[in-house]
mmCIF file of C-alpha atoms and ligand atoms in Angstrom:
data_model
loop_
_atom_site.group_PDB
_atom_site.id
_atom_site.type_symbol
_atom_site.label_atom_id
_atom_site.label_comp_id
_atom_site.label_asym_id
_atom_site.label_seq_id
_atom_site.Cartn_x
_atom_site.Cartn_y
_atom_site.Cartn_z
ATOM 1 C CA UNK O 194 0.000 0.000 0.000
ATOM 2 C CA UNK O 195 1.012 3.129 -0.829
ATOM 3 C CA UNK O 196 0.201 6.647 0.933
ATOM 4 C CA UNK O 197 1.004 9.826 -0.134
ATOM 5 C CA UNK O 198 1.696 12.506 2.469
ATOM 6 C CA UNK O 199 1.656 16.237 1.738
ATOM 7 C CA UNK O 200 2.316 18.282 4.466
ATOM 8 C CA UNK O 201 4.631 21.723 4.777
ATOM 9 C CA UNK O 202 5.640 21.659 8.158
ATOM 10 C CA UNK O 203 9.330 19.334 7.936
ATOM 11 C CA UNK O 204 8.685 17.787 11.840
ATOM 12 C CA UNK O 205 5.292 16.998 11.093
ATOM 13 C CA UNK O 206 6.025 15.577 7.549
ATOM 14 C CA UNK O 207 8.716 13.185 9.224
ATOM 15 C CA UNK O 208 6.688 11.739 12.283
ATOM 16 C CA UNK O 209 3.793 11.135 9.472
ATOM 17 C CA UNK O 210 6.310 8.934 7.249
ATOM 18 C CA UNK O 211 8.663 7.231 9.935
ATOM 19 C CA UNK O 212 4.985 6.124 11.630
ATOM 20 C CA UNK O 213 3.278 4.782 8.457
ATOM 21 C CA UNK O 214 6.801 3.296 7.068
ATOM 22 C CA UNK O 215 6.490 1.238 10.786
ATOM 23 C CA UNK O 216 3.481 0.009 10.062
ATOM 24 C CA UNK O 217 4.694 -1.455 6.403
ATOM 25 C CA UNK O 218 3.526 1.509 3.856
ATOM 26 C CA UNK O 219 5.423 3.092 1.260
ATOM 27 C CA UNK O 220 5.199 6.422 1.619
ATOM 28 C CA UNK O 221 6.406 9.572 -0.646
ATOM 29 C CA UNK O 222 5.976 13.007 1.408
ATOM 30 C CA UNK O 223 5.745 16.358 -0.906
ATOM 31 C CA UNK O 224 5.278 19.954 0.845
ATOM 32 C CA UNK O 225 3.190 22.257 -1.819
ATOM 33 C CA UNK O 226 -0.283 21.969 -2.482
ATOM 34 C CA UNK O 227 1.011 21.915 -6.160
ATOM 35 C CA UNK O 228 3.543 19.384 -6.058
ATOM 36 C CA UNK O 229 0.370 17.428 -3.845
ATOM 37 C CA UNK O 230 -1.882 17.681 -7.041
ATOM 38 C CA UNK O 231 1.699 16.763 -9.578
ATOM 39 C CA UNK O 232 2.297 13.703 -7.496
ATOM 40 C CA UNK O 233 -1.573 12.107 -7.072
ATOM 41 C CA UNK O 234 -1.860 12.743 -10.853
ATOM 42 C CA UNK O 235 1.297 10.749 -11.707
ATOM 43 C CA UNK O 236 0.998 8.021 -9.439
ATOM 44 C CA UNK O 237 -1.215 5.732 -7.586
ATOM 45 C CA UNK O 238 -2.556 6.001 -3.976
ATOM 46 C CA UNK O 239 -4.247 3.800 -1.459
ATOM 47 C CA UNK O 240 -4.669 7.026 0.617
ATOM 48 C CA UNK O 241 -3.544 10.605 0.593
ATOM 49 C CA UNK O 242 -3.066 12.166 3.970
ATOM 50 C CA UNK O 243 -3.182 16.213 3.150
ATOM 51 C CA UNK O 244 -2.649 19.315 5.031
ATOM 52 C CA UNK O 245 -5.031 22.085 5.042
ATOM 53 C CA UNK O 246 -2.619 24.709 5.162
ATOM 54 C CA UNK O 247 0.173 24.415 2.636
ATOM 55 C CA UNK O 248 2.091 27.071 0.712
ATOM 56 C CA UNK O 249 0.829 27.035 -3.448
ATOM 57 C CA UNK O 250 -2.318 25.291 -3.613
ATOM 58 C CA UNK O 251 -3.859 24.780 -0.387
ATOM 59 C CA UNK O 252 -5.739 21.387 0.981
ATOM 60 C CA UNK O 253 -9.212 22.373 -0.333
ATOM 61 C CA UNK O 254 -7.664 23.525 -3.772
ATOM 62 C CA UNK O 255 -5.684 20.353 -3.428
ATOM 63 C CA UNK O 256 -8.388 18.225 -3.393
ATOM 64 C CA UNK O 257 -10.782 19.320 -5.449
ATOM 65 C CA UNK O 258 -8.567 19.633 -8.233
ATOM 66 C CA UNK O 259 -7.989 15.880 -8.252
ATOM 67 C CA UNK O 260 -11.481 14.367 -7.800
ATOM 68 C CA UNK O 261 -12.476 16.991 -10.613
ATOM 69 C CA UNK O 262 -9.854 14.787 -12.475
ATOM 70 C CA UNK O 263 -11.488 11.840 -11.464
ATOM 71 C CA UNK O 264 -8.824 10.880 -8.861
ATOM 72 C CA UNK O 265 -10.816 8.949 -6.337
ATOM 73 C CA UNK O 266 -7.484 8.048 -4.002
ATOM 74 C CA UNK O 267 -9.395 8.626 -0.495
ATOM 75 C CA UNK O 268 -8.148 11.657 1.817
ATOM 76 C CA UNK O 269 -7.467 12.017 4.934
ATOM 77 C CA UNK O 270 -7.753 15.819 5.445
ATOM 78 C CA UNK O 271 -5.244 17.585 8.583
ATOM 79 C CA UNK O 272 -6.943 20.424 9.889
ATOM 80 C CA UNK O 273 -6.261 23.320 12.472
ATOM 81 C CA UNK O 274 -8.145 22.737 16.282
ATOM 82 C CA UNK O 275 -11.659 23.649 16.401
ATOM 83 C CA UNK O 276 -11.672 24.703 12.702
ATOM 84 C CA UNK O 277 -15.251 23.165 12.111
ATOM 85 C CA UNK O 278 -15.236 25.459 8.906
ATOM 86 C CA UNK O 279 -12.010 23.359 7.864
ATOM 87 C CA UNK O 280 -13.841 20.464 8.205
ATOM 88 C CA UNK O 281 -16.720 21.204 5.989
ATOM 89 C CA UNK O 282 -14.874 22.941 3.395
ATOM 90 C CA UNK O 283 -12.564 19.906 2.991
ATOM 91 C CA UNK O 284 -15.456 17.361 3.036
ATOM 92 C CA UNK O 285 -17.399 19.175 0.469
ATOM 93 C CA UNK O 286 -14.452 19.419 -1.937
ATOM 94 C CA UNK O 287 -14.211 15.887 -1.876
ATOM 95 C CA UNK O 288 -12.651 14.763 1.262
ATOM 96 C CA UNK O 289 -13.265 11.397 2.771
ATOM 97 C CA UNK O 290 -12.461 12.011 6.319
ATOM 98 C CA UNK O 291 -10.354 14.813 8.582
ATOM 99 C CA UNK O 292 -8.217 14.625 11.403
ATOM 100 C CA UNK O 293 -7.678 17.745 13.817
ATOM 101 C CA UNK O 294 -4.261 18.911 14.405
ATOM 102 C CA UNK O 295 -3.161 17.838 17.457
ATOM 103 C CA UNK O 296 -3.289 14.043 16.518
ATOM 104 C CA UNK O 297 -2.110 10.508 18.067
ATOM 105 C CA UNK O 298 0.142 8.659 15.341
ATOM 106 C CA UNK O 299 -2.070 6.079 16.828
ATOM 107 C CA UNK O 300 -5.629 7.683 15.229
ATOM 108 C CA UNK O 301 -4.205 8.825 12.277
ATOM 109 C CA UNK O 302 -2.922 5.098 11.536
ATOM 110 C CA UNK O 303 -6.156 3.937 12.208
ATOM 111 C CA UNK O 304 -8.372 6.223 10.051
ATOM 112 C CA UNK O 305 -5.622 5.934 7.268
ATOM 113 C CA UNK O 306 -6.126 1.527 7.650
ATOM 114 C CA UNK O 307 -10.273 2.475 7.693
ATOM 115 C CA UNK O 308 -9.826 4.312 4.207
ATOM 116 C CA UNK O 309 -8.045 2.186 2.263
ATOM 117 C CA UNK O 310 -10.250 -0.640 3.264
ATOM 118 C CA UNK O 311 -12.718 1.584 1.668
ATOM 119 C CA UNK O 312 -11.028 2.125 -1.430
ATOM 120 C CA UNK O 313 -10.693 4.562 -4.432
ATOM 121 C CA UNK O 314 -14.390 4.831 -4.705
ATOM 122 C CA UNK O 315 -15.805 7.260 -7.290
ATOM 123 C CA UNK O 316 -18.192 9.655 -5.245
ATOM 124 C CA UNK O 317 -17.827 12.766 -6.979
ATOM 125 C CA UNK O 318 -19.344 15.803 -5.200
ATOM 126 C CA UNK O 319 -21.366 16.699 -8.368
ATOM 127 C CA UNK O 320 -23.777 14.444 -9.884
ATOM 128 C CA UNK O 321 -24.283 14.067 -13.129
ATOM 129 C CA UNK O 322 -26.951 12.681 -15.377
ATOM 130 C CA UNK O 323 -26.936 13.476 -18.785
ATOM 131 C CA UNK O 324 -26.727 17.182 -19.528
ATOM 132 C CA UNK O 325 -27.963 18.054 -15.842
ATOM 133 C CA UNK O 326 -25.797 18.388 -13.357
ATOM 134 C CA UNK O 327 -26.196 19.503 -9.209
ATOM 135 C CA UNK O 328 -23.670 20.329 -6.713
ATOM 136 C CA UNK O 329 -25.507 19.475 -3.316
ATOM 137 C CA UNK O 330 -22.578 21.243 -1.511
ATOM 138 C CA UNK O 331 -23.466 24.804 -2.956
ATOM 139 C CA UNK O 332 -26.951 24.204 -3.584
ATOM 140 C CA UNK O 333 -26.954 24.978 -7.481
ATOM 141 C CA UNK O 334 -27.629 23.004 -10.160
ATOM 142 C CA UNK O 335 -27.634 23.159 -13.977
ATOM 143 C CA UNK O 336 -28.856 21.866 -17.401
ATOM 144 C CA UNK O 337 -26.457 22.178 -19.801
ATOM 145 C CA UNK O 338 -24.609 25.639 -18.703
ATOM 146 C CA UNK O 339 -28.073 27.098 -18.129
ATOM 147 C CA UNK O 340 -28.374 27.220 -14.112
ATOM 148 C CA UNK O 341 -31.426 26.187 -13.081
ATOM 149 C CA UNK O 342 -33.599 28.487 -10.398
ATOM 150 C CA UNK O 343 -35.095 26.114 -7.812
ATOM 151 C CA UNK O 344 -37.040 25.882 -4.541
ATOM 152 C CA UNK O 345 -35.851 24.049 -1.467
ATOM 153 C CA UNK O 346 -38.330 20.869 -2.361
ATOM 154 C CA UNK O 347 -37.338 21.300 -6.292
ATOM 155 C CA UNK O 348 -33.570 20.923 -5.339
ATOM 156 C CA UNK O 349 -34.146 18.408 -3.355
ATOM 157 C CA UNK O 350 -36.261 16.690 -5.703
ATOM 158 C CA UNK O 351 -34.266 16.684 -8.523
ATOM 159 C CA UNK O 352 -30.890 15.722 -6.561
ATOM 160 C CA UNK O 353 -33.165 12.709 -5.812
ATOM 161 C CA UNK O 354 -33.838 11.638 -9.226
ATOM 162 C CA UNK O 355 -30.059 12.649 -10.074
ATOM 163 C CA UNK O 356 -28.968 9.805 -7.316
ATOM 164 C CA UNK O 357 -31.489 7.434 -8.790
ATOM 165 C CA UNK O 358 -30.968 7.450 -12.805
ATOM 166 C CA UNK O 359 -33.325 5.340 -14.634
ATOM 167 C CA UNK O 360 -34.966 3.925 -12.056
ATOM 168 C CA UNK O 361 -38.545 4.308 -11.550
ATOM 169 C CA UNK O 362 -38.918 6.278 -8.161
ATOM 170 C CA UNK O 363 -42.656 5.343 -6.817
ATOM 171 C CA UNK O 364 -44.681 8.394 -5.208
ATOM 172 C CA UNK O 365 -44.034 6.710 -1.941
ATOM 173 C CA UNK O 366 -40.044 7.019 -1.924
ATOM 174 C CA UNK O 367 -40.467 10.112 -3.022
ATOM 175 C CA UNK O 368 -42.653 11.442 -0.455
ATOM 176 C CA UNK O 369 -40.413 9.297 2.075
ATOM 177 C CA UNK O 370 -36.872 11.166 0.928
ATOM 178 C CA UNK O 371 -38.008 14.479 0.394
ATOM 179 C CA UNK O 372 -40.799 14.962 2.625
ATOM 180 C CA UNK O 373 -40.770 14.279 5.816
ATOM 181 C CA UNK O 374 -42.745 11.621 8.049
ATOM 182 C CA UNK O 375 -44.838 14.115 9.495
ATOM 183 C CA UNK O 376 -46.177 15.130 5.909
ATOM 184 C CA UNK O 377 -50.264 15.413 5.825
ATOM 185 C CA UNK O 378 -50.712 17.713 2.968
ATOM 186 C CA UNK O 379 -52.222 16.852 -0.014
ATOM 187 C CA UNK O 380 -52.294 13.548 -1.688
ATOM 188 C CA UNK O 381 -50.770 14.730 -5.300
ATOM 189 C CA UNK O 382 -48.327 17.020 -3.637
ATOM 190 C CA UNK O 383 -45.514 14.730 -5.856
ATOM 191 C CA UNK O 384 -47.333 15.254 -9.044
ATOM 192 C CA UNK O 385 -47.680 19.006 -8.436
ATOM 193 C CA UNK O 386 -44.016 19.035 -7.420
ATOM 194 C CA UNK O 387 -42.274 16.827 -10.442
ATOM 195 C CA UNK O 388 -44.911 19.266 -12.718
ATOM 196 C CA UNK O 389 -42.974 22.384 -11.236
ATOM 197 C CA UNK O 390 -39.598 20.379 -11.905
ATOM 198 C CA UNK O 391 -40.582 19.820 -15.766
ATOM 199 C CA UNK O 392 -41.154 22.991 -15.899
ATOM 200 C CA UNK O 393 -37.772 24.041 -15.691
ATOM 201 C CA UNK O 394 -35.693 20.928 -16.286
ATOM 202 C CA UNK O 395 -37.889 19.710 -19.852
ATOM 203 C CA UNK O 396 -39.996 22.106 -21.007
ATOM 204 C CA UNK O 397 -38.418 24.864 -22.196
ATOM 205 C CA UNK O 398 -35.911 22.431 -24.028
ATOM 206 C CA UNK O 399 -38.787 20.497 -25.457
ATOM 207 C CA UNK O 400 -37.050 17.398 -24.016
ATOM 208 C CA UNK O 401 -38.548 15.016 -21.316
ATOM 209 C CA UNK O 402 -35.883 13.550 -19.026
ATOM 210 C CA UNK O 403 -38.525 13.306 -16.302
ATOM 211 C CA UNK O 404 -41.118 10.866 -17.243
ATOM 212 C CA UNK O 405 -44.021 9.090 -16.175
ATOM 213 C CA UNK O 406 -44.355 5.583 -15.429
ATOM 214 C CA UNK O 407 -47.980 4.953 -15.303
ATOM 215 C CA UNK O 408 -49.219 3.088 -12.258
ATOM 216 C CA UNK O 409 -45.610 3.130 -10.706
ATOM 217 C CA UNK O 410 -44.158 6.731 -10.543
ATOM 218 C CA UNK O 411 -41.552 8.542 -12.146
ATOM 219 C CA UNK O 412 -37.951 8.247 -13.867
ATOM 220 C CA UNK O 413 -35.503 10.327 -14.759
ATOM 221 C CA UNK O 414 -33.798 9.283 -18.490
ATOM 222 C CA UNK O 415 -30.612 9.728 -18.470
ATOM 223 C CA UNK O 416 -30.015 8.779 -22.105
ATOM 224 C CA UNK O 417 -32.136 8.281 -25.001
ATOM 225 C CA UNK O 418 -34.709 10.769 -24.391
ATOM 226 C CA UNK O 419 -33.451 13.916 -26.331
ATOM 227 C CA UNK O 420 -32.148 12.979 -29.470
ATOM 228 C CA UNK O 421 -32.452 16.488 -30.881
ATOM 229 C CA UNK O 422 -31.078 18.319 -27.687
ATOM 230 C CA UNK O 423 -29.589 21.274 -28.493
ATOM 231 C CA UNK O 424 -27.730 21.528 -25.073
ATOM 232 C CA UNK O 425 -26.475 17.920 -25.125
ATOM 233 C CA UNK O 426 -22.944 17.716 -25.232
ATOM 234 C CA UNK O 427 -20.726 14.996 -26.780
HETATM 235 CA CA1 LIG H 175 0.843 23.015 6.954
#
């Protein structure tokens, strides 16, 4: 197994490698953010231990860079005490997991063992079916390079569908993810809501992605349906 470590601070950088080298890694240390993003590109990882703060491209730059290459190597982020910011920044930009700064060899080890059992998984932190895409991090979303202007319910409809491509999605699970238990409204509330989504995600490109399945629910195409889209790319 091999981990990469990049990490500015020369004390730090050593206790990281002579610890992991102990417990039977091979381990390559760099200390930019830029050399960081060289390295992961040109090599293999089983797991990338990266510092927040690094001279060049920092940890958050660092990391997004590479899973918007499809680099799926899990991270371990390093973060500064009580930085819950930190955190959330460096799991939204693709980060697996984070360790505060100051850390037991013994933790870091263990998380570092936890994600490589995990593996290089693809989870990127935009989904994408089609030509639509949504960033659940930032709330937007897009068809084609048209954003799209939705409602709290519409988002969270359509990021849904977006996690569930061509399958049929029965009013029930719908109602279940996106609503909540305590929902008594009315009865066609997902019909009224997947009419609103059409709305803006079909209709004004005369396309329908979003399609009824009578007697069962509703699916979202995601290839197939728009053979004259104008705003489908290659
Ligand atoms: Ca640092």
């Amino acid at each position: 197994m091999r981990v990469l470590v990049v990490e500015d601070e020369v004390r730090m950088a050593a206790l990281i490698r002579r610890g992991l080298e102990e417990d039977g890694y091979a381990v390559d240390v760099v200390a930019t953010g830029t050399d960081g993003i060289w390295q992961a590109e040109e090599f293999t990882y089983d797991a990338i231990v990266l510092d927040v703060m690094l001279p060049g491209a920092d940890g958050f730059e660092v990391c997004r860079r590479l899973r918007e290459e499809g680099r799926w190597a899990p991270i371990l982020m390093l973060t500064a005490r009580d930085a819950v910011d930190d955190r959330i920044r460096g799991l939204d930009a693709g980060a697996d997991d984070y360790l505060t700064k100051p850390f037991s060899f013994g933790e870091l080890a263990a998380r570092v063992r936890a994600l490589i059992r995990r593996g290089a998984v693809d989870r990127p932190t935009v989904l994408r079916v089609g030509v639509l895409s949504l960033d659940p991090a930032s709330r937007r979303a897009w068809r084609g390079d048209d954003e799209l202007v939705l409602s709290t319910k519409e988002f969270a409809l359509l990021e849904l569908f977006l996690r569930h491509p061509d399958q049929v999605l029965s009013r029930t699970m719908i109602l279940e993810h996106v609503w909540d238990f305590a929902y008594d409204g009315v009865s066609n509330i997902i019909d009224q809501y997947v009419s609103y989504l059409r709305r803006k995600v079909d209709k004004p490109y005369g396309s329908e992605m979003l399609e009824t399945v009578r007697g069962a629910g509703y699916r979202l195409r995601a290839t197939g349906s728009t053979p004259a889209d104008p705003t489908a790319g290659p």
